[in-house]
Amino acid sequence: SDKALHVFDLSNPAKPVKISSLSGLGSVRQIVVSKDVACITAREDGLFFVDVKDPAKPSLISHYDTIEMATGIAISDNLAFVACRTYGIELIDITDLAKPAHVSTIRTGEAQSLTYRDGFLYAGVWATRELVICNVKDAYKPEIVSVTKLDGYGDGVFVKDKLCYVATGHHAAAIKKNDESDPAFGAG
């Protein structure tokens, strides 16, 4: 892997054309672009902020060393929410992108992916197979407001209107044998 951000021109979706790349971003995982800034999680390498105002010349703004392996990312105004493998979710003040600063954490378990809407953060939590919803209106005192069990490892989340879509992976919770003879194998 080249550990890079790649920018493609989709003028013709049948033939994407790469217009630029920026390497040296570590073990890149997920990305959100907001206000001409790409916020990129990179597992053990933390979080990178890249200026993409000129898509042909992306440039590194800063790097932030997250509390632990950075997987998912969501953005709201001047806050970045980073899903971390063990510690849950880290809230980071990104008012000054050159100097991101730790705000707080939410101990959700192994968060994978995040979505933010109207003061609430939705997390797909892997090992405990849960959708965890957090009130983050006060970034210094975030709190878990609900935990919903899933029948598979919690991963991708998306909120639209009054619905939350959660992708689950691997095996259903009822798995007894880790092979294809078990009806729960691959049925998460």
GROMACS .gro file of C-alpha atoms in nm:
model
  188
    1SER     CA    1   0.000   0.000   0.000
    2ASP     CA    2   0.121   0.349  -0.075
    3LYS     CA    3  -0.038   0.505   0.238
    4ALA     CA    4  -0.181   0.792   0.039
    5LEU     CA    5  -0.476   1.012  -0.043
    6HIS     CA    6  -0.576   0.995  -0.409
    7VAL     CA    7  -0.801   1.250  -0.581
    8PHE     CA    8  -1.001   1.147  -0.889
    9ASP     CA    9  -1.190   1.353  -1.146
   10LEU     CA   10  -1.535   1.196  -1.194
   11SER     CA   11  -1.648   1.411  -1.486
   12ASN     CA   12  -1.696   1.080  -1.664
   13PRO     CA   13  -1.793   0.831  -1.389
   14ALA     CA   14  -1.724   0.541  -1.626
   15LYS     CA   15  -1.360   0.653  -1.652
   16PRO     CA   16  -1.229   0.815  -1.331
   17VAL     CA   17  -0.903   1.003  -1.385
   18LYS     CA   18  -0.651   1.040  -1.103
   19ILE     CA   19  -0.549   1.403  -1.079
   20SER     CA   20  -0.330   1.395  -0.769
   21SER     CA   21  -0.197   1.200  -0.472
   22LEU     CA   22  -0.042   1.277  -0.138
   23SER     CA   23   0.163   1.001   0.021
   24GLY     CA   24   0.308   0.956   0.367
   25LEU     CA   25  -0.026   0.938   0.548
   26GLY     CA   26   0.024   0.610   0.730
   27SER     CA   27  -0.222   0.321   0.741
   28VAL     CA   28  -0.513   0.520   0.598
   29ARG     CA   29  -0.860   0.395   0.690
   30GLN     CA   30  -1.152   0.638   0.646
   31ILE     CA   31  -1.200   0.992   0.518
   32VAL     CA   32  -1.441   1.284   0.552
   33VAL     CA   33  -1.403   1.604   0.349
   34SER     CA   34  -1.541   1.922   0.505
   35LYS     CA   35  -1.472   2.283   0.408
   36ASP     CA   36  -1.191   2.191   0.167
   37VAL     CA   37  -1.015   1.979   0.430
   38ALA     CA   38  -0.980   1.601   0.409
   39CYS     CA   39  -0.978   1.446   0.757
   40ILE     CA   40  -0.819   1.102   0.728
   41THR     CA   41  -0.790   0.833   0.994
   42ALA     CA   42  -0.484   0.612   0.973
   43ARG     CA   43  -0.514   0.346   1.244
   44GLU     CA   44  -0.187   0.340   1.446
   45ASP     CA   45  -0.070   0.653   1.262
   46GLY     CA   46  -0.351   0.873   1.400
   47LEU     CA   47  -0.533   1.149   1.214
   48PHE     CA   48  -0.421   1.363   0.920
   49PHE     CA   49  -0.566   1.694   0.797
   50VAL     CA   50  -0.507   1.767   0.429
   51ASP     CA   51  -0.590   2.087   0.241
   52VAL     CA   52  -0.781   1.988  -0.075
   53LYS     CA   53  -0.895   2.336  -0.184
   54ASP     CA   54  -0.690   2.280  -0.498
   55PRO     CA   55  -0.761   1.912  -0.573
   56ALA     CA   56  -0.461   1.897  -0.806
   57LYS     CA   57  -0.226   1.992  -0.519
   58PRO     CA   58  -0.335   1.842  -0.185
   59SER     CA   59  -0.108   1.948   0.099
   60LEU     CA   60  -0.066   1.833   0.456
   61ILE     CA   61  -0.195   2.078   0.717
   62SER     CA   62  -0.119   1.873   1.027
   63HIS     CA   63  -0.105   1.535   1.193
   64TYR     CA   64  -0.270   1.448   1.526
   65ASP     CA   65  -0.161   1.152   1.737
   66THR     CA   66  -0.492   1.000   1.848
   67ILE     CA   67  -0.525   0.822   2.182
   68GLU     CA   68  -0.525   0.488   2.002
   69MET     CA   69  -0.584   0.321   1.662
   70ALA     CA   70  -0.799   0.561   1.457
   71THR     CA   71  -1.063   0.393   1.241
   72GLY     CA   72  -1.385   0.591   1.181
   73ILE     CA   73  -1.427   0.967   1.147
   74ALA     CA   74  -1.711   1.218   1.166
   75ILE     CA   75  -1.696   1.598   1.166
   76SER     CA   76  -1.921   1.869   1.311
   77ASP     CA   77  -1.824   2.233   1.285
   78ASN     CA   78  -1.504   2.256   1.492
   79LEU     CA   79  -1.504   1.901   1.629
   80ALA     CA   80  -1.365   1.579   1.491
   81PHE     CA   81  -1.497   1.252   1.631
   82VAL     CA   82  -1.253   0.963   1.588
   83ALA     CA   83  -1.351   0.600   1.642
   84CYS     CA   84  -1.074   0.414   1.821
   85ARG     CA   85  -1.022   0.038   1.842
   86THR     CA   86  -1.016  -0.001   2.222
   87TYR     CA   87  -1.088   0.331   2.387
   88GLY     CA   88  -1.411   0.418   2.205
   89ILE     CA   89  -1.439   0.767   2.060
   90GLU     CA   90  -1.204   1.062   2.093
   91LEU     CA   91  -1.342   1.417   2.053
   92ILE     CA   92  -1.087   1.661   1.909
   93ASP     CA   93  -1.109   2.040   1.878
   94ILE     CA   94  -1.018   2.132   1.520
   95THR     CA   95  -1.079   2.507   1.546
   96ASP     CA   96  -0.711   2.552   1.456
   97LEU     CA   97  -0.628   2.271   1.213
   98ALA     CA   98  -0.258   2.337   1.260
   99LYS     CA   99  -0.297   2.252   1.632
  100PRO     CA  100  -0.580   2.000   1.692
  101ALA     CA  101  -0.645   1.944   2.063
  102HIS     CA  102  -0.793   1.660   2.269
  103VAL     CA  103  -1.132   1.746   2.425
  104SER     CA  104  -1.271   1.424   2.573
  105THR     CA  105  -1.344   1.055   2.518
  106ILE     CA  106  -1.650   0.831   2.523
  107ARG     CA  107  -1.584   0.472   2.637
  108THR     CA  108  -1.801   0.281   2.387
  109GLY     CA  109  -1.576  -0.016   2.326
  110GLU     CA  110  -1.426  -0.097   1.987
  111ALA     CA  111  -1.587   0.174   1.771
  112GLN     CA  112  -1.540   0.125   1.396
  113SER     CA  113  -1.749   0.386   1.214
  114LEU     CA  114  -1.929   0.706   1.314
  115THR     CA  115  -2.201   0.940   1.197
  116TYR     CA  116  -2.289   1.276   1.355
  117ARG     CA  117  -2.633   1.440   1.336
  118ASP     CA  118  -2.782   1.727   1.542
  119GLY     CA  119  -2.579   1.684   1.860
  120PHE     CA  120  -2.579   1.304   1.856
  121LEU     CA  121  -2.307   1.063   1.754
  122TYR     CA  122  -2.389   0.714   1.625
  123ALA     CA  123  -2.121   0.446   1.653
  124GLY     CA  124  -2.095   0.096   1.513
  125VAL     CA  125  -1.917  -0.101   1.786
  126TRP     CA  126  -1.744  -0.416   1.665
  127ALA     CA  127  -1.669  -0.679   1.929
  128THR     CA  128  -1.973  -0.617   2.150
  129ARG     CA  129  -2.201  -0.605   1.841
  130GLU     CA  130  -2.373  -0.278   1.924
  131LEU     CA  131  -2.509   0.048   1.794
  132VAL     CA  132  -2.413   0.308   2.055
  133ILE     CA  133  -2.575   0.653   2.048
  134CYS     CA  134  -2.407   0.939   2.234
  135ASN     CA  135  -2.519   1.290   2.322
  136VAL     CA  136  -2.223   1.513   2.231
  137LYS     CA  137  -2.392   1.853   2.264
  138ASP     CA  138  -2.145   1.927   2.543
  139ALA     CA  139  -1.817   1.802   2.397
  140TYR     CA  140  -1.650   1.812   2.739
  141LYS     CA  141  -1.917   1.589   2.894
  142PRO     CA  142  -2.035   1.348   2.624
  143GLU     CA  143  -2.267   1.072   2.740
  144ILE     CA  144  -2.401   0.744   2.607
  145VAL     CA  145  -2.781   0.765   2.574
  146SER     CA  146  -2.854   0.421   2.429
  147VAL     CA  147  -2.697   0.087   2.342
  148THR     CA  148  -2.872  -0.146   2.097
  149LYS     CA  149  -2.758  -0.503   2.041
  150LEU     CA  150  -2.689  -0.613   1.682
  151ASP     CA  151  -2.677  -0.962   1.534
  152GLY     CA  152  -2.332  -0.910   1.388
  153TYR     CA  153  -2.024  -0.697   1.448
  154GLY     CA  154  -2.116  -0.327   1.442
  155ASP     CA  155  -1.950  -0.135   1.164
  156GLY     CA  156  -2.085   0.127   0.919
  157VAL     CA  157  -2.357   0.367   1.032
  158PHE     CA  158  -2.563   0.626   0.847
  159VAL     CA  159  -2.849   0.845   0.969
  160LYS     CA  160  -3.118   0.991   0.744
  161ASP     CA  161  -3.427   1.161   0.880
  162LYS     CA  162  -3.546   0.942   1.170
  163LEU     CA  163  -3.374   0.624   1.054
  164CYS     CA  164  -3.034   0.480   1.142
  165TYR     CA  165  -2.882   0.228   0.903
  166VAL     CA  166  -2.619  -0.003   1.055
  167ALA     CA  167  -2.398  -0.242   0.862
  168THR     CA  168  -2.296  -0.557   1.043
  169GLY     CA  169  -2.032  -0.802   0.945
  170HIS     CA  170  -1.901  -1.150   0.984
  171HIS     CA  171  -2.102  -1.388   1.198
  172ALA     CA  172  -2.438  -1.376   1.375
  173ALA     CA  173  -2.427  -1.368   1.754
  174ALA     CA  174  -2.553  -1.728   1.776
  175ILE     CA  175  -2.239  -1.872   1.615
  176LYS     CA  176  -2.114  -2.190   1.787
  177LYS     CA  177  -1.857  -2.321   1.536
  178ASN     CA  178  -1.631  -2.103   1.329
  179ASP     CA  179  -1.696  -2.286   1.003
  180GLU     CA  180  -1.950  -2.293   0.721
  181SER     CA  181  -2.150  -2.579   0.878
  182ASP     CA  182  -2.285  -2.336   1.140
  183PRO     CA  183  -2.597  -2.147   1.016
  184ALA     CA  184  -2.470  -1.831   1.192
  185PHE     CA  185  -2.138  -1.839   1.001
  186GLY     CA  186  -2.120  -1.530   0.781
  187ALA     CA  187  -2.477  -1.431   0.874
  188GLY     CA  188  -2.407  -1.121   1.082
   0.00000   0.00000   0.00000
